[in-house]
Short mmCIF file of C-alpha atoms and ligand atoms in Angstrom, two decimals:
data_model
loop_
_atom_site.label_atom_id
_atom_site.label_comp_id
_atom_site.label_asym_id
_atom_site.label_seq_id
_atom_site.Cartn_x
_atom_site.Cartn_y
_atom_site.Cartn_z
CA UNK A 1 -22.65 -14.78 23.11
CA UNK A 2 -25.85 -15.11 21.11
CA UNK A 3 -25.45 -16.20 17.56
CA UNK A 4 -27.53 -14.03 15.36
CA UNK A 5 -29.30 -14.72 12.15
CA UNK A 6 -28.97 -11.84 9.85
CA UNK A 7 -31.88 -11.92 7.44
CA UNK A 8 -31.29 -9.67 4.50
CA UNK A 9 -33.48 -6.60 4.62
CA UNK A 10 -36.22 -6.93 2.09
CA UNK A 11 -34.39 -5.29 -0.80
CA UNK A 12 -30.82 -6.29 0.18
CA UNK A 13 -28.79 -9.11 -1.29
CA UNK A 14 -27.51 -12.01 0.80
CA UNK A 15 -24.06 -12.02 -0.83
CA UNK A 16 -21.08 -11.52 1.52
CA UNK A 17 -17.34 -11.01 0.93
CA UNK A 18 -15.24 -12.57 3.65
CA UNK A 19 -11.58 -12.17 4.59
CA UNK A 20 -11.07 -14.76 7.31
CA UNK A 21 -8.05 -15.47 9.47
CA UNK A 22 -7.40 -19.25 9.61
CA UNK A 23 -11.11 -19.62 8.87
CA UNK A 24 -11.94 -18.63 12.46
CA UNK A 25 -12.44 -14.87 12.53
CA UNK A 26 -12.15 -11.92 10.24
CA UNK A 27 -13.98 -9.44 8.13
CA UNK A 28 -17.26 -9.94 6.28
CA UNK A 29 -18.64 -7.29 3.93
CA UNK A 30 -22.15 -7.37 2.52
CA UNK A 31 -22.27 -6.97 -1.26
CA UNK A 32 -24.84 -4.77 -3.03
CA UNK A 33 -23.88 -6.24 -6.37
CA UNK A 34 -20.92 -7.84 -8.17
CA UNK A 35 -19.42 -5.35 -10.67
CA UNK A 36 -16.62 -7.23 -12.46
CA UNK A 37 -15.01 -10.65 -12.40
CA UNK A 38 -11.97 -11.46 -14.51
CA UNK A 39 -8.72 -13.38 -14.48
CA UNK A 40 -5.24 -12.54 -15.71
CA UNK A 41 -2.26 -14.90 -16.04
CA UNK A 42 -1.38 -13.70 -12.51
CA UNK A 43 -4.55 -13.59 -10.43
CA UNK A 44 -8.32 -13.36 -10.22
CA UNK A 45 -9.48 -9.72 -10.35
CA UNK A 46 -12.93 -8.85 -8.96
CA UNK A 47 -14.84 -5.68 -8.14
CA UNK A 48 -17.92 -5.51 -5.91
CA UNK A 49 -20.21 -2.68 -4.88
CA UNK A 50 -20.67 -3.06 -1.11
CA UNK A 51 -22.95 -1.40 1.46
CA UNK A 52 -20.30 -0.28 3.97
CA UNK A 53 -17.02 -0.06 2.01
CA UNK A 54 -18.26 1.17 -1.34
CA UNK A 55 -16.60 -0.13 -4.50
CA UNK A 56 -14.12 -2.85 -3.44
CA UNK A 57 -11.26 -4.48 -5.39
CA UNK A 58 -10.30 -8.08 -4.67
CA UNK A 59 -7.13 -9.66 -6.06
CA UNK A 60 -6.67 -13.39 -5.74
CA UNK A 61 -9.73 -13.45 -3.48
CA UNK A 62 -8.33 -10.89 -1.01
CA UNK A 63 -9.78 -7.41 -0.41
CA UNK A 64 -6.95 -5.02 -1.38
CA UNK A 65 -8.66 -1.67 -1.96
CA UNK A 66 -11.98 -0.12 -0.90
CA UNK A 67 -13.50 3.28 -1.50
CA UNK A 68 -14.13 3.67 2.25
CA UNK A 69 -10.66 3.05 3.66
CA UNK A 70 -8.42 3.97 0.78
CA UNK A 71 -7.05 6.94 2.74
CA UNK A 72 -5.40 5.39 5.83
CA UNK A 73 -3.49 2.86 3.73
CA UNK A 74 -2.28 5.06 0.87
CA UNK A 75 -1.77 8.26 2.89
CA UNK A 76 0.26 6.43 5.55
CA UNK A 77 2.24 4.51 2.94
CA UNK A 78 3.26 7.66 1.05
CA UNK A 79 3.37 10.78 3.24
CA UNK A 80 5.78 9.83 6.07
CA UNK A 81 8.52 9.29 3.45
CA UNK A 82 7.56 12.21 1.19
CA UNK A 83 7.51 14.59 4.18
CA UNK A 84 10.78 13.22 5.61
CA UNK A 85 12.66 13.64 2.30
CA UNK A 86 13.76 17.29 1.85
CA UNK A 87 12.91 17.52 -1.85
CA UNK A 88 11.40 14.38 -3.46
CA UNK A 89 11.53 14.74 -7.28
CA UNK A 90 11.81 11.22 -8.70
CA UNK A 91 9.58 8.49 -7.30
CA UNK A 92 9.04 4.80 -8.09
CA UNK A 93 6.02 2.71 -7.03
CA UNK A 94 6.27 -1.06 -7.38
CA UNK A 95 2.86 -2.80 -7.57
CA UNK A 96 0.94 0.44 -7.68
CA UNK A 97 -1.53 -0.68 -10.37
CA UNK A 98 -4.44 0.32 -8.16
CA UNK A 99 -3.41 3.97 -8.54
CA UNK A 100 -3.71 4.76 -4.82
CA UNK A 101 -0.07 5.55 -4.03
CA UNK A 102 0.31 7.42 -7.33
CA UNK A 103 -2.63 9.69 -6.41
CA UNK A 104 -0.91 10.64 -3.14
CA UNK A 105 2.60 11.09 -4.60
CA UNK A 106 1.30 13.48 -7.28
CA UNK A 107 0.10 15.88 -4.55
CA UNK A 108 3.73 17.12 -4.24
CA UNK A 109 4.73 19.95 -6.61
CA UNK A 110 8.38 18.97 -6.14
CA UNK A 111 7.67 15.63 -7.91
CA UNK A 112 8.86 15.70 -11.55
CA UNK A 113 8.60 11.97 -12.41
CA UNK A 114 6.78 8.93 -11.02
CA UNK A 115 7.31 5.43 -12.44
CA UNK A 116 4.62 2.88 -11.55
CA UNK A 117 5.69 -0.73 -12.19
CA UNK A 118 2.71 -3.10 -12.18
CA UNK A 119 3.02 -6.74 -13.27
CA UNK A 120 -0.66 -7.18 -14.15
CA UNK A 121 -2.19 -4.92 -16.80
CA UNK A 122 -5.66 -6.18 -15.85
CA UNK A 123 -5.36 -4.46 -12.46
CA UNK A 124 -4.78 -1.04 -14.07
CA UNK A 125 -7.53 -1.63 -16.66
CA UNK A 126 -9.98 -2.69 -13.93
CA UNK A 127 -9.24 0.46 -11.92
CA UNK A 128 -9.73 2.63 -15.04
CA UNK A 129 -13.02 0.92 -15.90
CA UNK A 130 -14.64 0.37 -12.50
CA UNK A 131 -12.79 2.53 -9.88
CA UNK A 132 -11.95 5.66 -11.92
CA UNK A 133 -11.53 7.80 -8.77
CA UNK A 134 -8.21 5.95 -8.28
CA UNK A 135 -7.15 6.22 -11.95
CA UNK A 136 -6.64 10.02 -12.03
CA UNK A 137 -2.87 9.76 -11.69
CA UNK A 138 -2.37 7.52 -14.70
CA UNK A 139 -3.06 10.49 -17.00
CA UNK A 140 -0.68 12.89 -15.24
CA UNK A 141 2.21 13.91 -17.58
CA UNK A 142 4.69 13.24 -14.75
CA UNK A 143 3.57 9.59 -14.47
CA UNK A 144 4.88 6.63 -16.46
CA UNK A 145 3.26 3.18 -16.05
CA UNK A 146 5.49 0.19 -16.81
CA UNK A 147 3.72 -3.17 -17.08
CA UNK A 148 6.26 -5.68 -15.81
CA UNK A 149 7.90 -7.36 -12.81
CA UNK A 150 9.32 -4.88 -10.31
CA UNK A 151 12.29 -7.16 -9.80
CA UNK A 152 13.17 -7.11 -13.52
CA UNK A 153 12.63 -3.34 -13.58
CA UNK A 154 15.30 -2.72 -10.95
CA UNK A 155 17.61 -5.23 -12.62
CA UNK A 156 17.45 -3.26 -15.85
CA UNK A 157 17.15 0.39 -14.79
CA UNK A 158 20.08 2.66 -13.93
CA UNK A 159 17.68 5.34 -12.72
CA UNK A 160 17.91 6.62 -9.15
CA UNK A 161 14.90 7.69 -7.10
CA UNK A 162 14.32 9.95 -4.10
CA UNK A 163 11.46 7.73 -2.86
CA UNK A 164 10.60 4.11 -3.68
CA UNK A 165 7.31 2.51 -2.55
CA UNK A 166 6.97 -1.27 -2.67
CA UNK A 167 3.18 -1.60 -2.65
CA UNK A 168 3.02 -5.16 -3.79
CA UNK A 169 2.64 -7.16 -0.64
CA UNK A 170 0.89 -10.20 -1.91
CA UNK A 171 1.44 -13.31 0.18
CA UNK A 172 1.28 -16.20 -2.25
CA UNK A 173 0.63 -13.59 -4.90
CA UNK A 174 1.46 -13.76 -8.59
CA UNK A 175 5.22 -13.43 -8.34
CA UNK A 176 7.47 -13.88 -5.30
CA UNK A 177 10.49 -12.05 -6.77
CA UNK A 178 9.92 -9.00 -4.56
CA UNK A 179 10.53 -10.98 -1.40
CA UNK A 180 14.18 -11.72 -2.16
CA UNK A 181 17.28 -10.17 -0.61
CA UNK A 182 18.54 -9.47 -4.14
CA UNK A 183 15.47 -7.35 -4.90
CA UNK A 184 16.10 -5.17 -1.84
CA UNK A 185 19.79 -4.74 -2.67
CA UNK A 186 18.71 -3.47 -6.09
CA UNK A 187 16.18 -1.14 -4.46
CA UNK A 188 18.95 0.18 -2.19
CA UNK A 189 21.15 0.84 -5.23
CA UNK A 190 18.34 2.81 -6.90
CA UNK A 191 17.66 4.76 -3.67
CA UNK A 192 21.34 5.66 -3.25
CA UNK A 193 22.61 7.63 -0.25
CA UNK A 194 19.62 9.95 0.20
CA UNK A 195 16.61 8.03 -1.11
CA UNK A 196 13.85 6.81 1.22
CA UNK A 197 12.08 3.45 0.75
CA UNK A 198 8.75 2.24 2.17
CA UNK A 199 7.61 -1.39 1.99
CA UNK A 200 4.05 -2.41 2.82
CA UNK A 201 4.31 -5.38 5.17
CA UNK A 202 0.64 -6.22 5.80
CA UNK A 203 -0.59 -7.26 9.26
CA UNK A 204 2.17 -7.20 11.96
CA UNK A 205 0.02 -9.69 13.87
CA UNK A 206 -0.86 -12.24 11.19
CA UNK A 207 2.30 -11.88 9.09
CA UNK A 208 4.93 -11.26 11.75
CA UNK A 209 7.18 -13.83 10.08
CA UNK A 210 7.01 -11.98 6.76
CA UNK A 211 7.61 -8.64 8.49
CA UNK A 212 10.69 -10.09 10.23
CA UNK A 213 11.97 -11.46 6.92
CA UNK A 214 11.47 -8.09 5.23
CA UNK A 215 13.27 -6.33 8.11
CA UNK A 216 16.17 -8.78 7.72
CA UNK A 217 16.41 -8.07 3.96
CA UNK A 218 16.06 -4.29 4.36
CA UNK A 219 18.41 -3.94 7.35
CA UNK A 220 21.13 -5.72 5.33
CA UNK A 221 21.21 -2.85 2.79
CA UNK A 222 19.98 0.25 4.67
CA UNK A 223 21.59 1.90 7.70
CA UNK A 224 18.28 3.23 9.04
CA UNK A 225 14.94 1.39 9.09
CA UNK A 226 11.77 1.55 11.21
CA UNK A 227 8.41 -0.24 11.18
CA UNK A 228 5.25 1.78 11.63
CA UNK A 229 1.53 1.00 11.63
CA UNK A 230 -1.90 2.39 10.82
CA UNK A 231 -5.43 1.20 11.55
CA UNK A 232 -7.26 -0.25 8.55
CA UNK A 233 -10.91 -1.30 8.74
CA UNK A 234 -10.70 -3.55 5.66
CA UNK A 235 -7.87 -5.69 7.07
CA UNK A 236 -9.07 -8.79 8.93
CA UNK A 237 -7.22 -7.75 12.10
CA UNK A 238 -7.55 -4.01 11.51
CA UNK A 239 -3.85 -3.07 11.52
CA UNK A 240 -1.48 -2.61 8.58
CA UNK A 241 2.29 -2.22 8.91
CA UNK A 242 4.95 -0.55 6.81
CA UNK A 243 8.75 -0.47 6.91
CA UNK A 244 10.54 2.81 6.11
CA UNK A 245 14.28 2.77 5.39
CA UNK A 246 17.10 4.99 4.19
CA UNK A 247 20.88 5.32 4.20
CA UNK A 248 20.68 9.07 4.61
CA UNK A 249 21.33 11.08 7.69
CA UNK A 250 17.82 12.53 7.34
CA UNK A 251 15.64 11.26 10.16
CA UNK A 252 13.41 8.75 8.37
CA UNK A 253 10.69 9.58 10.85
CA UNK A 254 11.61 13.24 10.79
CA UNK A 255 8.69 15.61 10.25
CA UNK A 256 9.02 18.75 8.17
CA UNK A 257 6.17 20.62 9.89
CA UNK A 258 5.40 23.04 7.08
CA UNK A 259 5.18 20.38 4.38
CA UNK A 260 3.35 18.05 6.74
CA UNK A 261 0.65 20.64 7.40
CA UNK A 262 0.39 21.44 3.70
CA UNK A 263 -0.28 17.84 2.66
CA UNK A 264 -2.39 17.06 5.75
CA UNK A 265 -4.85 19.64 4.47
CA UNK A 266 -5.55 17.32 1.52
CA UNK A 267 -5.83 14.14 3.63
CA UNK A 268 -8.47 12.22 5.59
CA UNK A 269 -6.14 10.28 7.89
CA UNK A 270 -2.54 11.60 7.68
CA UNK A 271 -1.41 14.52 9.82
CA UNK A 272 1.55 15.34 12.08
CA UNK A 273 0.12 13.48 15.08
CA UNK A 274 -0.65 10.34 13.06
CA UNK A 275 2.82 10.52 11.48
CA UNK A 276 4.55 10.70 14.86
CA UNK A 277 2.18 8.22 16.51
CA UNK A 278 2.52 5.61 13.76
CA UNK A 279 6.04 4.78 14.98
CA UNK A 280 4.83 4.09 18.54
CA UNK A 281 4.31 0.33 18.50
CA UNK A 282 2.38 -1.80 21.03
CA UNK A 283 4.73 -3.86 23.22
CA UNK A 284 3.60 -7.17 21.72
CA UNK A 285 4.38 -6.00 18.17
CA UNK A 286 7.75 -4.55 19.23
CA UNK A 287 8.68 -7.86 20.84
CA UNK A 288 7.40 -9.90 17.90
CA UNK A 289 9.37 -7.80 15.38
CA UNK A 290 12.47 -7.60 17.63
CA UNK A 291 12.62 -3.84 17.08
N1 LIG B 1 -2.96 -1.47 -2.17
C1 LIG B 1 -2.90 -2.94 -2.04
C2 LIG B 1 -3.20 -3.42 -0.62
O1 LIG B 1 -3.90 -2.68 0.07
O2 LIG B 1 -2.79 -4.52 -0.26
C3 LIG B 1 -1.52 -3.39 -2.42
C4 LIG B 1 -1.49 -3.59 -3.86
S1 LIG B 1 -1.93 -5.13 -4.38
C5 LIG B 1 -2.12 -6.15 -3.06
C6 LIG B 1 -0.41 -5.73 -4.96
C7 LIG B 1 -0.16 -5.23 -6.36
O3 LIG B 1 1.17 -5.57 -6.71
C8 LIG B 1 -1.09 -5.91 -7.39
O4 LIG B 1 -1.57 -4.95 -8.30
C9 LIG B 1 -0.15 -6.93 -8.07
O5 LIG B 1 -0.52 -7.20 -9.41
C10 LIG B 1 1.18 -6.18 -8.00
N2 LIG B 1 2.38 -7.05 -8.02
C11 LIG B 1 2.55 -8.23 -7.39
N3 LIG B 1 3.79 -8.72 -7.64
C12 LIG B 1 4.41 -7.79 -8.46
C13 LIG B 1 5.71 -7.71 -9.07
N4 LIG B 1 6.62 -8.68 -8.89
N5 LIG B 1 6.00 -6.61 -9.82
C14 LIG B 1 5.08 -5.61 -10.00
N6 LIG B 1 3.83 -5.64 -9.46
C15 LIG B 1 3.51 -6.72 -8.70
#
């Protein structure tokens, strides 16, 4: 394999973002120009304009959101649950400060209220200032943004929700409270008998141990649960996993064809085939997750 020297084209920068796996392989993204660099009490928050992925948000040095592959992640996190639930009205998004899940949830006319709980106000401010295409939902009258710890929120709220999205996977991130069994028992209480929950569980290859731990916590409080995956160009190994769960008799991977087609018309990645196919796991991942 020839090594190659990549000389920057005459008017290009030579700045690269890299998300490496164990320092041996991974993703590198060439930067047009840095846009913002700040720090909160929780994490470093940076925004870069890049040649291939557009405007890119990094939290704690990790690429978490890009203009180019926003859709697979947020559409596949939100729509399987929203299409499986017969009539989602009240929704909660934990860690949704980047606005991506909120944007997708607000596509449903049945939704009357969405609570976004984000621990770091700088994330929401950065999105509003530098990635406004993801900030649309914050101004929607149905949306309420709570700046705080998702764990504390569920400790204090008596509200129930039809769908709960835990979009805060952050290995070694600002606060580890969302990785506890107690957090998931509180989520189950807020979801009740018919609510559906989705947890983002990152790479099923690199983080299999975390996925297994999340499955153990979720399976202790929900009768039904299933992992599913999507491809994601901005992840170092290209695959992102999610865990969907519910106590209801509704098939958590059930597809309401009419509603699926309706929302698929507004999507880039999600449709009925991708919904059904997402639950078909490669043998190695099935074995690794014992599912
Ligand atoms: N869309 C991102 C991705 O592709 O990985 C996921 C969102 S980002 C990695 C995680 C978000 O959750 C960040 O905005 C972070 O500030 C927030 N977060 C982390 N821990 C939290 C907690 N305990 N409560 C609420 N938000 C939290």
